[in-house]
Short mmCIF file of C-alpha atoms (C1' of nucleotides) in Angstrom, two decimals:
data_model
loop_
_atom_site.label_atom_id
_atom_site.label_comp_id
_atom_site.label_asym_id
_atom_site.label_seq_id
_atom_site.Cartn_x
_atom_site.Cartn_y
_atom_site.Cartn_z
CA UNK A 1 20.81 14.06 17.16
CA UNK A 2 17.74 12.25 17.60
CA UNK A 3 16.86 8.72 16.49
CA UNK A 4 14.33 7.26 13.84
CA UNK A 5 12.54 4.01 13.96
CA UNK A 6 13.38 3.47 9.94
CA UNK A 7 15.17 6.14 7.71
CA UNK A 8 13.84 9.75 8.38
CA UNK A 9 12.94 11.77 11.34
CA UNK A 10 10.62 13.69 12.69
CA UNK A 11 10.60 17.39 13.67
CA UNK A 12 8.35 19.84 12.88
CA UNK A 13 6.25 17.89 10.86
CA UNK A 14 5.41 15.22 14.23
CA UNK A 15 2.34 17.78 14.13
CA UNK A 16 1.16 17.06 10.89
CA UNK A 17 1.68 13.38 12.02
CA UNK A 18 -0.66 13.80 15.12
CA UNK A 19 -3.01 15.54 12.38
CA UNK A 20 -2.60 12.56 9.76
CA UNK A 21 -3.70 9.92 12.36
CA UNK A 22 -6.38 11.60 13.93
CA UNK A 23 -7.81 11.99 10.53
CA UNK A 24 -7.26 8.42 9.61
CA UNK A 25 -8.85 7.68 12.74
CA UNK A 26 -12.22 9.07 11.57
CA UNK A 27 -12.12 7.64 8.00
CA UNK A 28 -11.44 3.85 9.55
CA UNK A 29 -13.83 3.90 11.86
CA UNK A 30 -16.02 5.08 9.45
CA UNK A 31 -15.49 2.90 6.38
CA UNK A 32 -12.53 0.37 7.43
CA UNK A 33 -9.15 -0.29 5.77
CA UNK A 34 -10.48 -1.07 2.46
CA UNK A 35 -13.06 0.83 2.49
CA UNK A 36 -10.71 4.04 3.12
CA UNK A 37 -9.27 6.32 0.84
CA UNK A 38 -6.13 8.20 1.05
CA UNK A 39 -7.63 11.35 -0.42
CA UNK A 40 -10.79 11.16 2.34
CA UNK A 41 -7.96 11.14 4.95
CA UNK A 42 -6.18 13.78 3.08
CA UNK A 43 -9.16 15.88 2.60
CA UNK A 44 -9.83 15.66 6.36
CA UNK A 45 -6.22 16.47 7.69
CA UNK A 46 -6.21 19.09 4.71
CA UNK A 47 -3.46 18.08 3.09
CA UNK A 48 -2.66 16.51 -0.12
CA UNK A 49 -2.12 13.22 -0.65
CA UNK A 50 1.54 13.32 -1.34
CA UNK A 51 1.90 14.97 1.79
CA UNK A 52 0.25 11.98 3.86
CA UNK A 53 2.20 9.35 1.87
CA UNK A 54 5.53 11.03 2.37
CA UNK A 55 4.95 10.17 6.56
CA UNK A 56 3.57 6.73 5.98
CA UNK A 57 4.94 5.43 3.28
CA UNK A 58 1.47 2.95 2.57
CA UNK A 59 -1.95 3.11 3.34
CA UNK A 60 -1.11 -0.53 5.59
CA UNK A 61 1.44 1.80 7.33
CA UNK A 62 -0.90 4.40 8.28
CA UNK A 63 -3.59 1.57 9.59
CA UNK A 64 -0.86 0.36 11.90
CA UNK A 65 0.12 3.64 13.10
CA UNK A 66 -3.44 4.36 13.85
CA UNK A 67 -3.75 0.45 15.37
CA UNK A 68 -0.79 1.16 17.54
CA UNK A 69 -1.99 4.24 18.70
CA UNK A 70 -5.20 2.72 20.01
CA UNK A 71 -3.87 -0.48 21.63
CA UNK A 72 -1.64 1.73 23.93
CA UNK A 73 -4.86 2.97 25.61
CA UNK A 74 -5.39 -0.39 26.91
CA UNK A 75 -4.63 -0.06 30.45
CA UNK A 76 -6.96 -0.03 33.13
CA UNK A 77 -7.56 -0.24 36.92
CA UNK A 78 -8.17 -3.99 36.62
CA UNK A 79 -4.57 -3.83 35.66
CA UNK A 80 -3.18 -3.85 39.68
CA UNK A 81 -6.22 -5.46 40.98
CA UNK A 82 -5.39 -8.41 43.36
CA UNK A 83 -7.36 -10.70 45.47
CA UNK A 84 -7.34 -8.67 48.28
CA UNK A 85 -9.23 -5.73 46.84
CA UNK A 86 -13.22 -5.53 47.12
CA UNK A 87 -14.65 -7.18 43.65
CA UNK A 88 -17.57 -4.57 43.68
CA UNK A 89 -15.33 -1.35 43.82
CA UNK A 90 -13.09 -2.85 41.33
CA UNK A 91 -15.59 -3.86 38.73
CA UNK A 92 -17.95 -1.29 39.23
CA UNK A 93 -14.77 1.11 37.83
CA UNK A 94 -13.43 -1.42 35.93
CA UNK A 95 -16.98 -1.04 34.06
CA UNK A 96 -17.00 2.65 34.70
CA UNK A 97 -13.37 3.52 32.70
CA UNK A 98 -14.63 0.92 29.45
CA UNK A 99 -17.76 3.00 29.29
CA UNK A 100 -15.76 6.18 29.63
CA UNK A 101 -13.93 4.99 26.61
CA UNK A 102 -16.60 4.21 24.61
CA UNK A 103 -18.17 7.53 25.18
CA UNK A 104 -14.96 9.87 24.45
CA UNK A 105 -12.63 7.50 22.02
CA UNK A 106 -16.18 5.75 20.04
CA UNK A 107 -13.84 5.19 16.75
CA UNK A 108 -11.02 3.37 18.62
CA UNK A 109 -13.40 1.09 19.15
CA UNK A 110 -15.00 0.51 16.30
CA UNK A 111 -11.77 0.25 14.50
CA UNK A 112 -10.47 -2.49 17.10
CA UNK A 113 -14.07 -4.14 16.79
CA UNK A 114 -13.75 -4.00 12.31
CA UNK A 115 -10.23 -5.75 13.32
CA UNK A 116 -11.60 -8.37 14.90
CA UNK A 117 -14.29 -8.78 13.04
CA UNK A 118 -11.83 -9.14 9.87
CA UNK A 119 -10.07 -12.07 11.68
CA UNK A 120 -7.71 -9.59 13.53
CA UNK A 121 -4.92 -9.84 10.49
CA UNK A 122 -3.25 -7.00 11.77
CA UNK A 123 -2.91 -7.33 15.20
CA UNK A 124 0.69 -8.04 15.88
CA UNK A 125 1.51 -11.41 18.14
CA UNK A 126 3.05 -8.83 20.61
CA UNK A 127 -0.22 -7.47 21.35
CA UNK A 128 -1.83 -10.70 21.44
CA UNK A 129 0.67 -12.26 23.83
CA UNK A 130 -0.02 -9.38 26.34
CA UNK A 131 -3.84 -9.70 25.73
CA UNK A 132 -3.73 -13.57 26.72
CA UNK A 133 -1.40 -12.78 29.63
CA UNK A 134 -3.65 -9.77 30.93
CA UNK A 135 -6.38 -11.77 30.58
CA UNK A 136 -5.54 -14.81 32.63
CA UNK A 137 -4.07 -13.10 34.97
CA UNK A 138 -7.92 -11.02 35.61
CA UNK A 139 -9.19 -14.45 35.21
CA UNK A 140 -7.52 -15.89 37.71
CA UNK A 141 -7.78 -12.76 40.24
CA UNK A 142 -11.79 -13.36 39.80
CA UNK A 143 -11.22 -17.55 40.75
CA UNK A 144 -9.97 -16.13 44.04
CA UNK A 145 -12.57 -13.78 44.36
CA UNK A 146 -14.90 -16.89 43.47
CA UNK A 147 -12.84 -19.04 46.36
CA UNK A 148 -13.21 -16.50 48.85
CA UNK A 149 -17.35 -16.45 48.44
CA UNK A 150 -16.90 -12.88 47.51
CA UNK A 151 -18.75 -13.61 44.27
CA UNK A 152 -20.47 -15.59 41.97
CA UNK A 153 -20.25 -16.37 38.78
CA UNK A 154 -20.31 -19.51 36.11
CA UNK A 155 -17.05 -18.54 35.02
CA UNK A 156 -14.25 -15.86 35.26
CA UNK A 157 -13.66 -15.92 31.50
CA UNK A 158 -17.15 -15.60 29.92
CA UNK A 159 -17.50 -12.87 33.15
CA UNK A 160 -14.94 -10.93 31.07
CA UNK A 161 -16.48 -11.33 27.90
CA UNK A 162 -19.72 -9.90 29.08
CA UNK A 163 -18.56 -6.74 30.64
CA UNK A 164 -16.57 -6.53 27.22
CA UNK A 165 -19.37 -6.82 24.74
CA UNK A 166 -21.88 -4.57 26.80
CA UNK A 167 -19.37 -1.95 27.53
CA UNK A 168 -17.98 -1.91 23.46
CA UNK A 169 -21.35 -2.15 22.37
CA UNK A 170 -22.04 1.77 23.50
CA UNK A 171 -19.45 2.56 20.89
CA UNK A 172 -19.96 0.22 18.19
CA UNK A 173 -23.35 0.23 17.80
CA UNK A 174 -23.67 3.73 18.85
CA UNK A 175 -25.96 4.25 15.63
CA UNK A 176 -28.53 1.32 16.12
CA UNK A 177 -28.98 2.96 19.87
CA UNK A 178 -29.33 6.50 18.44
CA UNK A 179 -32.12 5.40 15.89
CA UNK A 180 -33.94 3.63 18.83
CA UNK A 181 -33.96 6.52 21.19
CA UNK A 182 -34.20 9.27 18.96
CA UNK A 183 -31.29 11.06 19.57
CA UNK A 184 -27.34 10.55 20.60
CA UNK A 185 -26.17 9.10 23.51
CA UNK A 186 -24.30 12.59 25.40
CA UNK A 187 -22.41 12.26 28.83
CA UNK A 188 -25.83 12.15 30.75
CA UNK A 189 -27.70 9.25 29.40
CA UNK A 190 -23.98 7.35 29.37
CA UNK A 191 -24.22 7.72 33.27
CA UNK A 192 -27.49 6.22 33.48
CA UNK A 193 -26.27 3.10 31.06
CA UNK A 194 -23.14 2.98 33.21
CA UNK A 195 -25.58 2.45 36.31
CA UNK A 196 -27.52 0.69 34.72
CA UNK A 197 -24.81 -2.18 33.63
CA UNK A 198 -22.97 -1.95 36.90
CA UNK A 199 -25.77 -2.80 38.53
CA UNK A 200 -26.84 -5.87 35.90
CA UNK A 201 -23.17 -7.12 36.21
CA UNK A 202 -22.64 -6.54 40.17
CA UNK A 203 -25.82 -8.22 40.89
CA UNK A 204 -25.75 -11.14 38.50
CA UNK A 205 -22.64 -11.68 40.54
CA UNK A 206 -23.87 -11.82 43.92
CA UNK A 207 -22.29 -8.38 44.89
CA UNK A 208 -23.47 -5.13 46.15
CA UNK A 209 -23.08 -2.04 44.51
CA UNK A 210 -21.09 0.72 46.21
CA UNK A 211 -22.82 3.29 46.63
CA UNK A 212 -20.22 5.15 44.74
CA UNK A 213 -21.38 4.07 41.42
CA UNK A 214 -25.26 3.99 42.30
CA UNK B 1 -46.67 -16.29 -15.83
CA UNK B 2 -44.27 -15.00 -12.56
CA UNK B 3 -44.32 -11.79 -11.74
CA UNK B 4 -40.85 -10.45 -11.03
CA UNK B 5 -39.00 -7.93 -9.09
CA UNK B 6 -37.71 -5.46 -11.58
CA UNK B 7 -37.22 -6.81 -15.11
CA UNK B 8 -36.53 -10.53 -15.25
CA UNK B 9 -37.37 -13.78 -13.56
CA UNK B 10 -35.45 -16.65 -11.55
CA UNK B 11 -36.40 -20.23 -12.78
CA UNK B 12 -33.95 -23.45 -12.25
CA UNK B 13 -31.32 -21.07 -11.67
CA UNK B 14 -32.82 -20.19 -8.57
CA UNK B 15 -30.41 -22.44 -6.78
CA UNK B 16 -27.76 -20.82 -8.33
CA UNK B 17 -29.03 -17.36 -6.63
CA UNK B 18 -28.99 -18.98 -3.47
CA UNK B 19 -25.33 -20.31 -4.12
CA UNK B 20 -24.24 -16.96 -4.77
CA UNK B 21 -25.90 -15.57 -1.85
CA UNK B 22 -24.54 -18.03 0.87
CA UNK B 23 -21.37 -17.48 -0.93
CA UNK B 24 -21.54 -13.70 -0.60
CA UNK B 25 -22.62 -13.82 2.81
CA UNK B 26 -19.10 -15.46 4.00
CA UNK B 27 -17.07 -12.95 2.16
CA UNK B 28 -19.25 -9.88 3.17
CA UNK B 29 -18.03 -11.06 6.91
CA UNK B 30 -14.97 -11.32 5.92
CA UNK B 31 -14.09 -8.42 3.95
CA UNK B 32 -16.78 -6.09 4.23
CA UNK B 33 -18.74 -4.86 0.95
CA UNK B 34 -15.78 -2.35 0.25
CA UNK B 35 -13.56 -4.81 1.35
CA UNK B 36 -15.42 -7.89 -1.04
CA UNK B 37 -14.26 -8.45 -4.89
CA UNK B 38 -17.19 -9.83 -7.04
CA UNK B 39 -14.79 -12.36 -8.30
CA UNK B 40 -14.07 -13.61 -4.91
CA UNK B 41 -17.64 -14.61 -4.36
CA UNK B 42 -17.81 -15.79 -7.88
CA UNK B 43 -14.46 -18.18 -6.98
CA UNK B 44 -16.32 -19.21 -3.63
CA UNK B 45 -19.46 -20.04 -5.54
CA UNK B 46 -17.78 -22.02 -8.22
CA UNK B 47 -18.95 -19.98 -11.01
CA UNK B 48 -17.67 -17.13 -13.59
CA UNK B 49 -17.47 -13.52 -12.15
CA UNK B 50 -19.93 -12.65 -15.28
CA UNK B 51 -22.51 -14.93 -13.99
CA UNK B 52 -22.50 -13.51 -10.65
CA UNK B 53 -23.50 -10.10 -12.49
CA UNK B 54 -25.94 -11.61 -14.18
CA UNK B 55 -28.22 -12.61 -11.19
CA UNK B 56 -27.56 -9.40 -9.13
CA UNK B 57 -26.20 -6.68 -11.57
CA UNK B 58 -24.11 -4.57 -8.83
CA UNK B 59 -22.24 -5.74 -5.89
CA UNK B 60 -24.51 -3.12 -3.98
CA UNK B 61 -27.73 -5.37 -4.83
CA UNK B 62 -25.97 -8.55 -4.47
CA UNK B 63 -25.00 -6.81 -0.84
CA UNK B 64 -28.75 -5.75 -0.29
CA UNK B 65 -29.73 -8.96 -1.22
CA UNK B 66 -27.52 -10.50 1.35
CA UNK B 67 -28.71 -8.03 4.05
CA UNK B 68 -32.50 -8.59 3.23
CA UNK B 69 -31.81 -12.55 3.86
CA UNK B 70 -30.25 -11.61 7.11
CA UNK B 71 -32.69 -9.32 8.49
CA UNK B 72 -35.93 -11.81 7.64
CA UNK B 73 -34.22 -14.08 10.43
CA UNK B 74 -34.72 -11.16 13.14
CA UNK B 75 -37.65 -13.43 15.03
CA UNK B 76 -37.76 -14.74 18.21
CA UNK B 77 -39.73 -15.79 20.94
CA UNK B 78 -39.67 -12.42 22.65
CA UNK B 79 -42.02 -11.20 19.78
CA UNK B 80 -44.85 -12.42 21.11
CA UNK B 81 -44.66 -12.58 25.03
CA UNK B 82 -46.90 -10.19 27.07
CA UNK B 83 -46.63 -9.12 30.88
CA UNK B 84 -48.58 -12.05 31.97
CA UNK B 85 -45.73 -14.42 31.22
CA UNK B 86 -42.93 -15.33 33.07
CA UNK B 87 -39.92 -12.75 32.57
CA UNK B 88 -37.27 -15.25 34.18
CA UNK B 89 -38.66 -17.77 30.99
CA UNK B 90 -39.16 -15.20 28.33
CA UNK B 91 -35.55 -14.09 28.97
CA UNK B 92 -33.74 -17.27 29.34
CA UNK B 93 -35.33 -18.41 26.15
CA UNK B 94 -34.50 -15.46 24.26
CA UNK B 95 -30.77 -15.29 25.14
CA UNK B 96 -30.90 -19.06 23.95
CA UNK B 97 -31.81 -18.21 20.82
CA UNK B 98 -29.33 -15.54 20.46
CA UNK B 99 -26.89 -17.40 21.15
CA UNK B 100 -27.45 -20.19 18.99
CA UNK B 101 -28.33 -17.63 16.29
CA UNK B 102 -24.58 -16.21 16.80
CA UNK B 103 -23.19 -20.07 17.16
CA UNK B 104 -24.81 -21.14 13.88
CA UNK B 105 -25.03 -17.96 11.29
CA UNK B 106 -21.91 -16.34 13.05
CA UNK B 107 -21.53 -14.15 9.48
CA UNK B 108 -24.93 -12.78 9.48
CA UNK B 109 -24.14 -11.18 12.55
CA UNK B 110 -21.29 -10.17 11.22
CA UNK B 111 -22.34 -8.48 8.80
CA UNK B 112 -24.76 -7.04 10.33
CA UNK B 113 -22.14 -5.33 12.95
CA UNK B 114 -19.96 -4.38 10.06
CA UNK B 115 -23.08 -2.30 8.79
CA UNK B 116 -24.00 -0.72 11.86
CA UNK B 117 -20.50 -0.01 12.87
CA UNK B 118 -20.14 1.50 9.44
CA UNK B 119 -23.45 3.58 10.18
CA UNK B 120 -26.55 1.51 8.82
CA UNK B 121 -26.05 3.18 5.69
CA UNK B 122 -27.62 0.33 3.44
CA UNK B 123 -30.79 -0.20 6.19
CA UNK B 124 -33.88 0.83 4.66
CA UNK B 125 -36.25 2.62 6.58
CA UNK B 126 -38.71 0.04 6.75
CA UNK B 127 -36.29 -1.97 8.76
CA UNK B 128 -35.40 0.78 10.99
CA UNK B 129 -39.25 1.29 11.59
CA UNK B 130 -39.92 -2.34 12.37
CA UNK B 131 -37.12 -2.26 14.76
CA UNK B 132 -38.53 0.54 16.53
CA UNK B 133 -41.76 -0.75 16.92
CA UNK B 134 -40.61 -3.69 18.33
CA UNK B 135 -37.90 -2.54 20.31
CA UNK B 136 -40.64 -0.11 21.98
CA UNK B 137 -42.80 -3.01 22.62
CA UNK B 138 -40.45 -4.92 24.45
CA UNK B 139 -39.36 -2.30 26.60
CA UNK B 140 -43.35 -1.77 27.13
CA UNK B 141 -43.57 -5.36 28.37
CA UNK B 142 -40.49 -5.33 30.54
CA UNK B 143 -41.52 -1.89 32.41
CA UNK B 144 -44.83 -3.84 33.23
CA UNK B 145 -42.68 -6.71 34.81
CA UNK B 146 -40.95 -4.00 36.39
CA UNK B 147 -44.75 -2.20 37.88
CA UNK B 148 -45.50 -5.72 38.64
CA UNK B 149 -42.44 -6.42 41.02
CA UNK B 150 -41.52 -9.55 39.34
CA UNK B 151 -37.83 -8.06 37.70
CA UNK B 152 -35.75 -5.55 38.58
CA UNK B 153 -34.04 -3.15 36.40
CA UNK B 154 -32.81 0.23 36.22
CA UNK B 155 -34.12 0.52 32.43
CA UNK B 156 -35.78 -1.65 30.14
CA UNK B 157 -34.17 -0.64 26.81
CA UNK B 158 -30.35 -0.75 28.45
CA UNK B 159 -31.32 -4.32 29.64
CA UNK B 160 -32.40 -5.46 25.88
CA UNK B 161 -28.49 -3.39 24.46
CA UNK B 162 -27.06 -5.80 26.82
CA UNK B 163 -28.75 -8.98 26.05
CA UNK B 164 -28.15 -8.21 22.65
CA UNK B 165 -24.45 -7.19 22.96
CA UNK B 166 -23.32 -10.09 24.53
CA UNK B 167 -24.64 -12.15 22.65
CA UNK B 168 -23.47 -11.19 19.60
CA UNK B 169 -20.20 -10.75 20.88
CA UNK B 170 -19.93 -14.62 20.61
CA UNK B 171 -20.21 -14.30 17.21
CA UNK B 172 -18.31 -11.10 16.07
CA UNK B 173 -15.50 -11.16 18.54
CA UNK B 174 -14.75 -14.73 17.73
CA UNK B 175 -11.52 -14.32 16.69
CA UNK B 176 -10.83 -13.04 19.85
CA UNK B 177 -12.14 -15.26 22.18
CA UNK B 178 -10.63 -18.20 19.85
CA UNK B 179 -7.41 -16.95 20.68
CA UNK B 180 -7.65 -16.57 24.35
CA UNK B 181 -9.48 -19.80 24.86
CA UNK B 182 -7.28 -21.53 22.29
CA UNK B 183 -9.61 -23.22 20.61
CA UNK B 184 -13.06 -22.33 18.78
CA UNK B 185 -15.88 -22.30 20.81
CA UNK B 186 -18.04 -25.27 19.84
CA UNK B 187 -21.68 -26.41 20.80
CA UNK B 188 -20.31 -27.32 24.21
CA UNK B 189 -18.35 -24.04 24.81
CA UNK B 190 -21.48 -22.12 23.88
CA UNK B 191 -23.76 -23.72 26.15
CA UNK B 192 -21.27 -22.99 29.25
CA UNK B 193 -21.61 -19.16 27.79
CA UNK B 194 -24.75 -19.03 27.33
CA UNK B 195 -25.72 -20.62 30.96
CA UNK B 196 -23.67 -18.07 32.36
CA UNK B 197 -25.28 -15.62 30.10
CA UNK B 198 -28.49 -16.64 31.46
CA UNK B 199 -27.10 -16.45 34.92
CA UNK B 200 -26.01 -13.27 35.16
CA UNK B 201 -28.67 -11.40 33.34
CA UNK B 202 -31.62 -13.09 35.19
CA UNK B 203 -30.02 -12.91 38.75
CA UNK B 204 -29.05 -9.45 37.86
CA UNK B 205 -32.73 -8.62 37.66
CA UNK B 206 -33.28 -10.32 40.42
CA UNK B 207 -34.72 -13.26 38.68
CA UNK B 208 -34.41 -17.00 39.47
CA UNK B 209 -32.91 -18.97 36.80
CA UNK B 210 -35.44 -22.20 35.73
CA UNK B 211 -34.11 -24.88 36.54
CA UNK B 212 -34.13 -26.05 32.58
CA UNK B 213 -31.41 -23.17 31.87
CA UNK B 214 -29.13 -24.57 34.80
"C1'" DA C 1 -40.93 -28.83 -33.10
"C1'" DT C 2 -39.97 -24.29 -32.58
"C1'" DA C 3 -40.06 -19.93 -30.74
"C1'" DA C 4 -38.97 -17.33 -26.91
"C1'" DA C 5 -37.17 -16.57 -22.76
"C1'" DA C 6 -33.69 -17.61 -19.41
"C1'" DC C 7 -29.12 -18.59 -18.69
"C1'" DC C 8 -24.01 -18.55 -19.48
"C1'" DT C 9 -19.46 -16.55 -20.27
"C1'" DG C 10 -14.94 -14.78 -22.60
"C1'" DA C 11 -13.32 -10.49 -24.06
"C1'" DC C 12 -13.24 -5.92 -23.21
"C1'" DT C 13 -13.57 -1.04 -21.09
"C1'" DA C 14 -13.69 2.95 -18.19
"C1'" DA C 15 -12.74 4.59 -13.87
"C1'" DT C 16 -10.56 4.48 -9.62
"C1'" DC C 17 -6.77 4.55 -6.62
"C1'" DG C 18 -2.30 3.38 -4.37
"C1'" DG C 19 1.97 4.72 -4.99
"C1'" DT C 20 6.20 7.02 -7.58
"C1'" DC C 21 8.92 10.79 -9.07
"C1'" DA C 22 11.15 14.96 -9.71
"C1'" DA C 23 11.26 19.66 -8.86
"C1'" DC C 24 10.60 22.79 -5.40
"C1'" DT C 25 10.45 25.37 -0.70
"C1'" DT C 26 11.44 25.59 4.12
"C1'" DA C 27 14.11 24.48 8.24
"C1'" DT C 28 18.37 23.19 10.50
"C1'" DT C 29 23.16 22.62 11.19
"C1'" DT C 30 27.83 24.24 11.29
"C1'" DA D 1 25.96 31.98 4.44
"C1'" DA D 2 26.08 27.93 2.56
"C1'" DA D 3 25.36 23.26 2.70
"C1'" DT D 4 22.30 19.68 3.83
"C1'" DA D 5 18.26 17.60 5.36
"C1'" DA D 6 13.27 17.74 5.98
"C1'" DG D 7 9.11 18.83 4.18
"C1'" DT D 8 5.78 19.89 0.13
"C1'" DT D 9 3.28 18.97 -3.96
"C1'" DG D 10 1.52 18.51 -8.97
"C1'" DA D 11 1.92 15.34 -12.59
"C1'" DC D 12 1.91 10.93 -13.69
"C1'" DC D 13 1.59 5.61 -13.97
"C1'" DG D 14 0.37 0.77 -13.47
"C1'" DA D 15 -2.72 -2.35 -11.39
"C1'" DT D 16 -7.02 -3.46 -9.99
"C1'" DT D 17 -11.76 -4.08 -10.57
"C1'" DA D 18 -16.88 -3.08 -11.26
"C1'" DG D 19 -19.54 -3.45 -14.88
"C1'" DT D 20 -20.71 -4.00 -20.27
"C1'" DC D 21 -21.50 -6.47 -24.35
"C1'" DA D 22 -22.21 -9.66 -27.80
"C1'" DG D 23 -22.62 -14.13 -29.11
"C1'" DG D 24 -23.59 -18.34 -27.56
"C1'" DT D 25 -26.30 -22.63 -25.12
"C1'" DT D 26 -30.00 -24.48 -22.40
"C1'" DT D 27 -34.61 -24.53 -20.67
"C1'" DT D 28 -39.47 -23.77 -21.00
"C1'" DA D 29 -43.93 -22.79 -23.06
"C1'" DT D 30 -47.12 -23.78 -26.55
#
DNA sequence: ATAAAACCTGACTAATCGGTCAACTTATTT
DNA sequence: AAATAAGTTGACCGATTAGTCAGGTTTTAT
């Protein structure tokens, strides 16, 4: 017999739970946890509303799901990175995997960004422990980098931040940048922003860009 | 006698329009405009939910309002530079701004983020237009820095999304980087930022910071 | 002074929406 | 095959909340 987290179980229906959260995916990006209604998720999963209330109980349920489901993406190639690697190779796909995010998963992103924006009231401290942990750990891989003259920078932290904003900013604001160019960002004018930043970031920081990523 | 907008006019109670609108403004960034209960701004503001409604009729117009105020704050120094001026100036001058834009009205941007995120639904087209115009202007005057050799850049417009993402990032991702720095990020923190800011966007176009933005 | 306009607000309403419930069908176990 | 659990759904309910209204007070114009 299997387990369940709570009460029930899941067997058949885990499908219809995949569907559920994908839909609920849309609709928060889209118009946020208030903002959403269980019948607009319904309607896009087409089901009824019953049907996605039996699997999540509450509306806050669902959000988490869908939260959870998101922060579990979080991994990168920065993840193993050590002071021995070459800064250039490992930001340039550091920057490279962030923009490949914003490109294919652009509502993960703008829910995490409506999140934070809120004040982040529903990001568990679990998550925020690892985040502070990952985070000076990166920082301090970048001090040695700094130490060793590989490169230059004001500071590791803010460093972070920028690659952050610029790379999020594909997916969040993906509808200012369509207006000003006319049409949507698609895979080929993604590469040339993904040049275009790695070569900002690299060279702001005294590095060379592989040719790789040029 | 005043002319006025649609049916009525605003004498003494003027200020009280104002009150409601800085009011509004935090709970907007908070919440959202789905997100934002009339009476909440009416609490905030210190008056009756009724009065509130009396002023701005519809939480959409008091919204609109809101945004309007927002958007008449878009200036900056980059409006009026031309190719014969000094990119490495121009730009260090108009991340500064940003910056302290996002340091001291931290909810406009906000807002403003929350509505693009959300799609720009409630951004007339006269806006849009503007932004356009001067977005293609900029980019005009960059590309001749660019013909003239004195900044590097694989493309104008991508430069401007990243100015303009990380700087804004200070302001909507706030929560965030209050909890990894712990501590808000005062006057001092933001003029670290924004010197590295400065840093890496100018030496990544192969600019040399002024010595005034060291 | 007085008329008119602007301003104020408690009481109320209509509509929306999250969530419950009970009856039902389908799947699984033994 | 029969018992039990999982899944499905229409009908319904209570709470919330945007917005109305009517009757008042204050301010302004003349």
């Amino acid at each position: 017999m299997t387990q369940n987290k709570t009460i029930k179980e899941g067997r058949v229906g885990a499908a219809n739970k995949q569907l559920i959260l994908s839909a609920a995916e849309k609709e928060f990006a889209k118009n946020g946890l208030k903002g959403t209604r269980i019948q607009q998720v319904a309607d896009r999963a087409g089901l009824p509303k019953t049907n996605v209330l039996y699997y999540f109980k509450t509306k806050e349920n669902l959000y988490l799901a869908v939260l959870e489901q998101i922060l579990d993406l979080w991994n990168s190639v920065f993840d193993q990175a050590t002071s021995t690697d070459d800064p250039a190779e490992v930001l340039a796909r550091y920057i490279s995997e962030k923009m490949e995010f914003s490109l294919t998963r652009p509502e993960s992103s703008k829910i995490f960004a409506l999140e934070i924006i809120n004040g982040a009231p529903n990001l568990g401290g679990f998550f925020k422990e690892r985040h502070v942990t990952w985070t000076e750990g990166r920082v301090a891989v970048v001090n040695e980098w700094i130490a060793q003259g590989k490169l230059k920078t004001d500071d590791a932290e803010f460093l972070l931040f920028h690659i952050w904003a610029c790379c999020q900013h594909y997916a969040d604001f993906a509808a200012q940048i369509t207006h000003l160019q006319g049409k949507e960002m698609g895979r080929v004018e993604y590469d040339r922003a993904t040049k275009a930043l790695i070569g900002l970031i690299l060279t702001g920081c005294g590095l060379v860009v592989p040719d790789s990523y040029k």
